[in-house]
Coordinates of C-alpha atoms and ligand atoms in Angstrom, one line a residue:
X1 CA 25.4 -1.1 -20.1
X2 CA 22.0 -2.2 -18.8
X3 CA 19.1 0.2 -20.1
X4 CA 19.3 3.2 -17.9
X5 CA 16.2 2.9 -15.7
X6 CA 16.1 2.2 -11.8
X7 CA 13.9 2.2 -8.9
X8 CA 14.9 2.4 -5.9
X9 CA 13.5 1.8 -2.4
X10 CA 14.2 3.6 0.6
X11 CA 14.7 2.1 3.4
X12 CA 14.9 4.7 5.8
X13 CA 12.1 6.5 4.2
X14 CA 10.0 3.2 5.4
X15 CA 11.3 3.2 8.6
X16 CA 10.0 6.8 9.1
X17 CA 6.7 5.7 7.9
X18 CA 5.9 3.2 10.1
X19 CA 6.7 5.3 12.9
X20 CA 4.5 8.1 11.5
X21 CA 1.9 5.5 11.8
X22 CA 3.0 4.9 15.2
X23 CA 2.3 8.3 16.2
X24 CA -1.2 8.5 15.0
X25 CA -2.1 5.8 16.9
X26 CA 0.3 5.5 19.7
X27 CA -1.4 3.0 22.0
X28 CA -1.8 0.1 18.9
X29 CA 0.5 -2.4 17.3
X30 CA 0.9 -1.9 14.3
X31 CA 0.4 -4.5 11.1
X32 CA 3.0 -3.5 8.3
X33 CA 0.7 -4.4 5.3
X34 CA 2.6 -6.3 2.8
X35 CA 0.2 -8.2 0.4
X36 CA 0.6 -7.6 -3.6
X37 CA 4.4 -8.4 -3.1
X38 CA 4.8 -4.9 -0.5
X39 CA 2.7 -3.2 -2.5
X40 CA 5.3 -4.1 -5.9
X41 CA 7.8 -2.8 -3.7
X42 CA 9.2 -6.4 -3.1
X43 CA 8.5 -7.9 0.9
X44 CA 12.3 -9.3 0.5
X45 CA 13.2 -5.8 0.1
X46 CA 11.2 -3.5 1.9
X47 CA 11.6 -6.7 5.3
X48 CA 14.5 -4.4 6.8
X49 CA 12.5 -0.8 6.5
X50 CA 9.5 -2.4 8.1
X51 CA 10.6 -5.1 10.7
X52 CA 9.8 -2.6 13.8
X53 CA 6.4 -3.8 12.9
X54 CA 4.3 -6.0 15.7
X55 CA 3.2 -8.4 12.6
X56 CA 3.2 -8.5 8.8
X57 CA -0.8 -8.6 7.2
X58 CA -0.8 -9.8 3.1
X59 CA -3.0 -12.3 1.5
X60 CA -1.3 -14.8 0.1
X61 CA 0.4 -18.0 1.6
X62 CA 3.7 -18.0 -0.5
X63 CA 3.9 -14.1 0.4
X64 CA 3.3 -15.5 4.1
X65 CA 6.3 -18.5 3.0
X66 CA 8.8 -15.6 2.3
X67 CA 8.4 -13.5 5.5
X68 CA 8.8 -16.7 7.4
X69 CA 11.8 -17.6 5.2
X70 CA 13.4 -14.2 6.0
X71 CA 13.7 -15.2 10.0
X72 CA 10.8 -13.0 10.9
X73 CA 9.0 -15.0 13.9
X74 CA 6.0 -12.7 14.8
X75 CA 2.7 -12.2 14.0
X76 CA 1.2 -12.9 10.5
X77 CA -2.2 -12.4 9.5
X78 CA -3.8 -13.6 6.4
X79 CA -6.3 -10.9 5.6
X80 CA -8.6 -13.1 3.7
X81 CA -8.1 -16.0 5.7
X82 CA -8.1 -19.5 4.0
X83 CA -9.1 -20.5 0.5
X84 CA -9.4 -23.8 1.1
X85 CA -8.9 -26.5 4.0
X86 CA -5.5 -27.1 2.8
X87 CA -4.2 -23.6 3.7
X88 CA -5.4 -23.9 7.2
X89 CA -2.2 -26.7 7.2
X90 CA 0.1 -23.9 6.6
X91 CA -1.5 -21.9 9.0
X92 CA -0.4 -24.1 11.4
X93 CA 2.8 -24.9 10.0
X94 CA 4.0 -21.4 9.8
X95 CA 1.7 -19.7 12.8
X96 CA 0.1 -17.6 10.7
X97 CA -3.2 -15.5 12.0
X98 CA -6.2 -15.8 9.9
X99 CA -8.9 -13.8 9.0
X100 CA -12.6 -16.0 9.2
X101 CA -15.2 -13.5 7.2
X102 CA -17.8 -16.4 5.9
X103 CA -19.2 -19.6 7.4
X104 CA -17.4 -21.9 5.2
X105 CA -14.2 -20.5 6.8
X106 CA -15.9 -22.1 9.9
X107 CA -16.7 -25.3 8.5
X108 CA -12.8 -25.7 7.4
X109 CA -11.4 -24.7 10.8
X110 CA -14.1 -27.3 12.6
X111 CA -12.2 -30.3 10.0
X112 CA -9.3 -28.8 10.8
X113 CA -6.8 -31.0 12.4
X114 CA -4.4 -29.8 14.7
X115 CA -3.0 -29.9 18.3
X116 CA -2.1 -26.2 18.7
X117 CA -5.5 -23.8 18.5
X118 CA -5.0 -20.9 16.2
X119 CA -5.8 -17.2 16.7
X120 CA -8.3 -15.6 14.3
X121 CA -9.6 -12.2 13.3
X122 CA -13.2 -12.5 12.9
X123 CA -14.0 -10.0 9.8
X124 CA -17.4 -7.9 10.4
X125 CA -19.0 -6.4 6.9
X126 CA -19.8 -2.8 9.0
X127 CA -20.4 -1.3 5.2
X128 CA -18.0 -2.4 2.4
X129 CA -19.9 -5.0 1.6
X130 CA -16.9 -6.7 0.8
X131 CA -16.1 -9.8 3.5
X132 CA -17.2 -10.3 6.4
X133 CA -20.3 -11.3 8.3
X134 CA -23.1 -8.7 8.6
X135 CA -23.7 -7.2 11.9
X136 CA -26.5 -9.7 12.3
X137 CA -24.7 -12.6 11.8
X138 CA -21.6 -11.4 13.1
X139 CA -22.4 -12.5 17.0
X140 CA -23.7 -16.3 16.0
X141 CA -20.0 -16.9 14.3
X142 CA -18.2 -15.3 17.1
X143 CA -20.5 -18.1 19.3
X144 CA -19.7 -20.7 16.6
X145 CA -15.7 -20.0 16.3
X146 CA -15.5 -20.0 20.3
X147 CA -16.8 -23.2 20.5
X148 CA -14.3 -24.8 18.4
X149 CA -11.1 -26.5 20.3
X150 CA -9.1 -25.6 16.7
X151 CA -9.4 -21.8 18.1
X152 CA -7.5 -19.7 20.4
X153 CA -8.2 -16.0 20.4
X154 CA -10.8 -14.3 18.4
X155 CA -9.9 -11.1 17.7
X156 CA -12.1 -8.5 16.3
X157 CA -12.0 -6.8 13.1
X158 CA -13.5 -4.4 10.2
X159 CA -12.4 -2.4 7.3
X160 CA -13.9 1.2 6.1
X161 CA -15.2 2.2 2.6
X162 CA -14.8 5.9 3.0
X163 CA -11.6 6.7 5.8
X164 CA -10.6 8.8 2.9
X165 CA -13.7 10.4 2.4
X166 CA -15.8 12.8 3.0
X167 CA -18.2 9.9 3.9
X168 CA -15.7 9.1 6.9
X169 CA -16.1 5.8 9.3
X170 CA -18.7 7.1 11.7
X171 CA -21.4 4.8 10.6
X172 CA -19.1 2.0 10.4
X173 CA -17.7 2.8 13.7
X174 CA -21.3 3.0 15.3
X175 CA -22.4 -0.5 14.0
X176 CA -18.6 -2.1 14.9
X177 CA -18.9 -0.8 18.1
X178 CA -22.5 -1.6 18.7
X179 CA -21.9 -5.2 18.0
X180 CA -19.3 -5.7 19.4
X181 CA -19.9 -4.0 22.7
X182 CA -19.6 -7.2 25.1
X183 CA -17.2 -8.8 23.2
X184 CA -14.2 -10.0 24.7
X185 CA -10.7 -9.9 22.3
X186 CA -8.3 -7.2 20.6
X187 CA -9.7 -4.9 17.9
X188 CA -8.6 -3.8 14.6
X189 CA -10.0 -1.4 12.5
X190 CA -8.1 1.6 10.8
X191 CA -6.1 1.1 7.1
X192 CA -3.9 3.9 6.6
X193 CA -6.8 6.7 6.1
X194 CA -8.3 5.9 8.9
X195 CA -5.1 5.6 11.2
X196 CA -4.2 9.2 9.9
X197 CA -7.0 11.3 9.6
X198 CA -8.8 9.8 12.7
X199 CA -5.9 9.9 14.6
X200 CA -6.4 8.4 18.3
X201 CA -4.1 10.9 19.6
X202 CA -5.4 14.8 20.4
X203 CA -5.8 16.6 17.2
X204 CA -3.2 19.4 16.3
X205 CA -3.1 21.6 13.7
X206 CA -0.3 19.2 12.2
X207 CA -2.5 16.0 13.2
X208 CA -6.5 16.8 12.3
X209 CA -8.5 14.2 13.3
X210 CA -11.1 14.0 15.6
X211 CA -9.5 11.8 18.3
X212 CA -12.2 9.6 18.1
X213 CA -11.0 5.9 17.3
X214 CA -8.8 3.7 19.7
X215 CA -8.1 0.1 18.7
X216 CA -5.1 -2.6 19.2
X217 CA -4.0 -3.4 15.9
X218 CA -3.9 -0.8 12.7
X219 CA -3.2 -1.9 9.8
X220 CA -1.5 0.6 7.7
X221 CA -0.4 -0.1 3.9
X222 CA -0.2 2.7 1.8
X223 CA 0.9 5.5 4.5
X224 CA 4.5 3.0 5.2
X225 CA 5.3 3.1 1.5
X226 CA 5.1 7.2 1.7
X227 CA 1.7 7.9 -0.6
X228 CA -1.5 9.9 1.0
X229 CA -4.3 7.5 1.5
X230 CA -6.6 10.7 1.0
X231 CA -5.2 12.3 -2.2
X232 CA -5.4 15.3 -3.2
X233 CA -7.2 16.2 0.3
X234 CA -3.5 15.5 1.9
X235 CA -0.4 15.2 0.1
X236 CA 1.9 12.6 1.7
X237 CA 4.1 15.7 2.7
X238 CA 1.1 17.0 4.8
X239 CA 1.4 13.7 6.0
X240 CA 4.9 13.9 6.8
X241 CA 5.4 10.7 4.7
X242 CA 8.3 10.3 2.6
X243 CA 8.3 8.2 -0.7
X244 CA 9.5 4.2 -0.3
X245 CA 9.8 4.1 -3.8
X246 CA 11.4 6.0 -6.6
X247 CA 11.3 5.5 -10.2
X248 CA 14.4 6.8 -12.4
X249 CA 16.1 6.7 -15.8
X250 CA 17.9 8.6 -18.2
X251 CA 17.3 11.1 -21.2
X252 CA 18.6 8.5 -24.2
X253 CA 18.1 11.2 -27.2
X254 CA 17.0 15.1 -27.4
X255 CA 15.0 16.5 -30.4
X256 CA 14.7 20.2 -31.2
X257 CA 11.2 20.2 -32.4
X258 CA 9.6 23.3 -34.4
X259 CA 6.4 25.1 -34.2
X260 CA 3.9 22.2 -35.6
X261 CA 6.1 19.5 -35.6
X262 CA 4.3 16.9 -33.2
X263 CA 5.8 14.3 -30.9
X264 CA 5.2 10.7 -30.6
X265 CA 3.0 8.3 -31.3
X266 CA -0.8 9.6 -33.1
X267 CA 1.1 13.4 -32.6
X268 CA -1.1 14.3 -29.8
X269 CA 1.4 17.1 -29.3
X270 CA 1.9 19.7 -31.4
X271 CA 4.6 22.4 -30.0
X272 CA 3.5 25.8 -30.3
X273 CA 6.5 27.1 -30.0
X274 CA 10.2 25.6 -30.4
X275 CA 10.9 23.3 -27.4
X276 CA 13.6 20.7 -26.9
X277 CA 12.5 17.5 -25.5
X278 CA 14.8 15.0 -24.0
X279 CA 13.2 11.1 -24.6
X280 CA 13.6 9.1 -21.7
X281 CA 14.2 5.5 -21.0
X282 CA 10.9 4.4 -19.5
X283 CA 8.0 3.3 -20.5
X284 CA 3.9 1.5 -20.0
X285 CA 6.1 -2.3 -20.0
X286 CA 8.4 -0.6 -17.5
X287 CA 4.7 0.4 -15.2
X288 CA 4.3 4.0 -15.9
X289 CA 1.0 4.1 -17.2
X290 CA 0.1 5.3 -21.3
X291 CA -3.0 7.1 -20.4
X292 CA -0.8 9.8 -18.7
X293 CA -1.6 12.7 -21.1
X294 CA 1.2 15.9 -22.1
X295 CA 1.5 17.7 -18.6
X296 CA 2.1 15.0 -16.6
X297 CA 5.0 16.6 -14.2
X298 CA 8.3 14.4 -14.1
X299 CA 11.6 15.7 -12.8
X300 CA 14.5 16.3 -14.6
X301 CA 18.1 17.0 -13.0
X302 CA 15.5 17.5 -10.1
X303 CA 14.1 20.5 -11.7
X304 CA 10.5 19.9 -12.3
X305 CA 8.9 19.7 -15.9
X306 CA 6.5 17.6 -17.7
X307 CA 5.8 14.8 -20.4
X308 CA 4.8 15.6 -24.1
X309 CA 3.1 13.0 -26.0
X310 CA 2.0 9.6 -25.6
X311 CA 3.7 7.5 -23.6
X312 CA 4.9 4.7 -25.8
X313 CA 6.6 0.9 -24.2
X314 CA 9.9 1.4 -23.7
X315 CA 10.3 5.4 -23.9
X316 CA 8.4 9.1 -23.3
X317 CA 9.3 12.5 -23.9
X318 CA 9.8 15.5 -21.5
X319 CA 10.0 19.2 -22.0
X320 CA 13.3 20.1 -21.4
X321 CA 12.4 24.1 -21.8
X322 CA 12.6 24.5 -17.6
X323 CA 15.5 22.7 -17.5
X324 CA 17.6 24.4 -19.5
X325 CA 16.4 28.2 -18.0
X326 CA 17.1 26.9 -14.9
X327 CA 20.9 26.7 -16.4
X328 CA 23.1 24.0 -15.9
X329 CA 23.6 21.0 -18.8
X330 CA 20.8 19.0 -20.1
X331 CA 21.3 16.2 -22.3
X332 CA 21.6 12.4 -22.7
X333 CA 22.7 10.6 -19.3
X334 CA 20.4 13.5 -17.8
X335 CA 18.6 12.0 -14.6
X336 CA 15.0 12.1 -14.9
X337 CA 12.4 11.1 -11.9
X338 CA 9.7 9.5 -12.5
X339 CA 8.0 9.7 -9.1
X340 CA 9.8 9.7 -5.9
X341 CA 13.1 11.9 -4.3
X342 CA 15.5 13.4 -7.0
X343 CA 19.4 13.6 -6.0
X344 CA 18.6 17.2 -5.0
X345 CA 16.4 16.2 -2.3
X346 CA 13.1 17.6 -4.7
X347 CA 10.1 14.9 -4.4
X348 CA 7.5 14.7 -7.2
X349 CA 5.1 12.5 -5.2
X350 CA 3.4 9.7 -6.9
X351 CA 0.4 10.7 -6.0
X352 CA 0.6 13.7 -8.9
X353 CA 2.0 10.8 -11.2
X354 CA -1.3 8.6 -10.3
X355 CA -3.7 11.6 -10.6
X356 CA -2.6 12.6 -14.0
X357 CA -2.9 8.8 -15.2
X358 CA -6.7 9.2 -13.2
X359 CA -6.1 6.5 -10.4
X360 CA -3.9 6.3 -6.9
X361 CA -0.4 6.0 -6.2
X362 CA -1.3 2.5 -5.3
X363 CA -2.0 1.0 -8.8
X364 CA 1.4 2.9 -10.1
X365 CA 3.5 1.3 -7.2
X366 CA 1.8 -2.1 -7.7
X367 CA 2.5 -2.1 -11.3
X368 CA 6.1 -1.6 -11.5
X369 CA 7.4 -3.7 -14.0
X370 CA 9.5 -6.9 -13.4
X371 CA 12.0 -5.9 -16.3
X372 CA 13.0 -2.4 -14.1
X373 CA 16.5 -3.4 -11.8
X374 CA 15.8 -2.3 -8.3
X375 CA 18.2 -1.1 -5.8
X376 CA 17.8 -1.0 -2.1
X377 CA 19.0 2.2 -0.6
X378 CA 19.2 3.5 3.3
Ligands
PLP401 C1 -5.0 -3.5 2.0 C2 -5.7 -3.5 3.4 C3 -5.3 -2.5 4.3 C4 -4.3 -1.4 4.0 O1 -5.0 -0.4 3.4 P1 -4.2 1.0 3.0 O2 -5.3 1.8 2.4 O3 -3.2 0.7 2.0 O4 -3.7 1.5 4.3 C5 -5.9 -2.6 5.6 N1 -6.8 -3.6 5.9 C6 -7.2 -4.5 5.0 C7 -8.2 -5.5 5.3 C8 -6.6 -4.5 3.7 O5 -7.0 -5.4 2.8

């Protein structure tokens, strides 16, 4: 029997997603963002929960190879545009959208040969001081790209620091918009944070948002795979989000521990009373992550319970003490849940999981382990 741990992705849980994005911004296409392999959710596998998307966004060319590969002829953008002249081949080769965000990006597409012009987003740094030019510079290499016979539309395009903050995207919003004023060409602005909380529809007490940002493309990542983008503010139930992704294994062994015997590795736990714990077949090589201390709450049999101890490679312990008052057996073969939907419909979101480990659902989705067997599910 292969070791008893699974994720699984939901496909119908994505499809739901992506139309929840939809909603918040019903007069934009929509970008499904797929870089870091779907967000370690696999592109191959998450293709059929997200293909009512207007285009696929990631980073990398092979990712850009696979989408291509899996009959999907629409829109691509490379969010980082090209690394090198080379890629701008590929570009044309596969119609892939580019972002241009520095002046060398310019120089490549000007020795770039080709017949067929290709569309770019040209990437403003409005804030993040990430890419992009500055608002400055921004208007000279829109001049300088529409010059060029190697491009066809220039679309328009920035990314926010703080759409999940309390900071919000007012300031950047004021500087795209200011810069951009007379510009001809689509717009795109709003990652998942923005797309939900600044919602372009009216505001409701189910939608807040202040109604305020309108745009052609949005380019949601996070919100499709069913995490909040503004944690713990929202949970991705406020959101109406449901997981992509869950994580599951089994209880391999139980212990009855005493009062004072300790569990795991360094015996961070001490039990002050006599508990049972059930060890589970997961572990940090499998992605959850070792800095999750005691406490951190997991689901068992879909009641809801919590690790004790360190988190060692291949196992971790839960207390099984809720379990068993809730009645019902509790044992090896038990089903645990790590983050995502139990058989009983119960969700522990992975944005508890992430807080508990001190970071965001994204890491913990990104960093599922190669060695864990994953199912696709409707
Ligand atoms: C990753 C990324 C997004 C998606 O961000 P989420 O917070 O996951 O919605 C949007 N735009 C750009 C440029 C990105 O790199």
């Amino acid at each position: 029997m292969p070791r008893p741990i699974q994720a699984t992705i939901h496909t119908a849980a994505l499809r739901h997603n992506l139309a929840r994005a939809r909603l918040a911004a019903p007069e934009a296409k929509v970008w499904a963002i797929v870089k870091a392999n779907a967000y370690g959710h696999g592109i191959e596998r998450v293709f059929e929960g997200l293909r009512a998307a207007d285009g696929f966004a990631l980073l990398d060319l092979d990712e850009a190879q696979r989408v291509r590969t899996l009959g999907w002829r629409g829109p691509i953008l490379l969010l980082e545009g090209a690394f090198e002249l080379r890629d701008l081949e590929l570009c044309s080769r596969l119609d892939l959208w580019h972002t241009v965000h520095c002046d060398e990006q310019i120089d490549m597409l000007a020795s770039h040969k080709t017949k067929v012009a290709q569309r770019v987003f040209l990437k403003m740094n409005s804030g993040m001081n990430r890419l992009g030019f500055t608002p400055a510079r921004y208007r000279a290499a829109w001049t300088r790209l529409n010059a060029l016979p190697q491009v066809d539309e220039i679309s328009l395009m920035t990314h926010f620091s703080d759409a999940d903050g309390a900071r919000g995207i007012a300031e950047q919003m004021a500087v795209f918009a200011e810069v951009t004023r007379d510009l001809p060409g689509e717009r795109s602005l709003s990652n998942s944070a923005a797309t939900l909380r600044f919602t372009s529809v009216k505001p409701t007490d189910d939608l807040p948002g202040d109604g305020s940002i309108a745009s052609d493309w949005v380019r949601p990542g996070i919100a499709v795979y069913g995490s909040a983008p503004d944690f713990p503010q929202h949970s991705a139930a406020d959101w109406a989000l449901q997981p992509g992704m869950t994580l599951t294994a089994k209880i391999i062994a139980t212990q009855s521990i005493d009062t004072g015997a300790s569990v795991g590795y360094g015996s961070t736990f001490v039990a002050e009373k006599p508990i049972q714990v059930g060890v589970v077949a997961c572990g940090y090589a499998d992605g959850y992550p070792r800095v999750c201390p005691t406490g951190t709450p997991v689901l068992v049999n879909g009641v809801r319970t919590c690790t004790v101890g360190r988190v060692s490679m291949d196992m971790l312990a839960v207390d099984l003490s809720a379990v068993t008052a809730a009645g019902g057996h509790v044992g090896i073969g038990s089903d645990v849940t790590l983050w995502g939907r139990a058989a009983n419909g119960l969700v522990l979101g992975i944005d508890e999981v992430a807080q508990s480990a001190g970071t965001v659902g994204y890491e913990l989705m990104c960093a599922l382990a190669p060695r864990v067997p994953v199912l696709v599910a409707d």
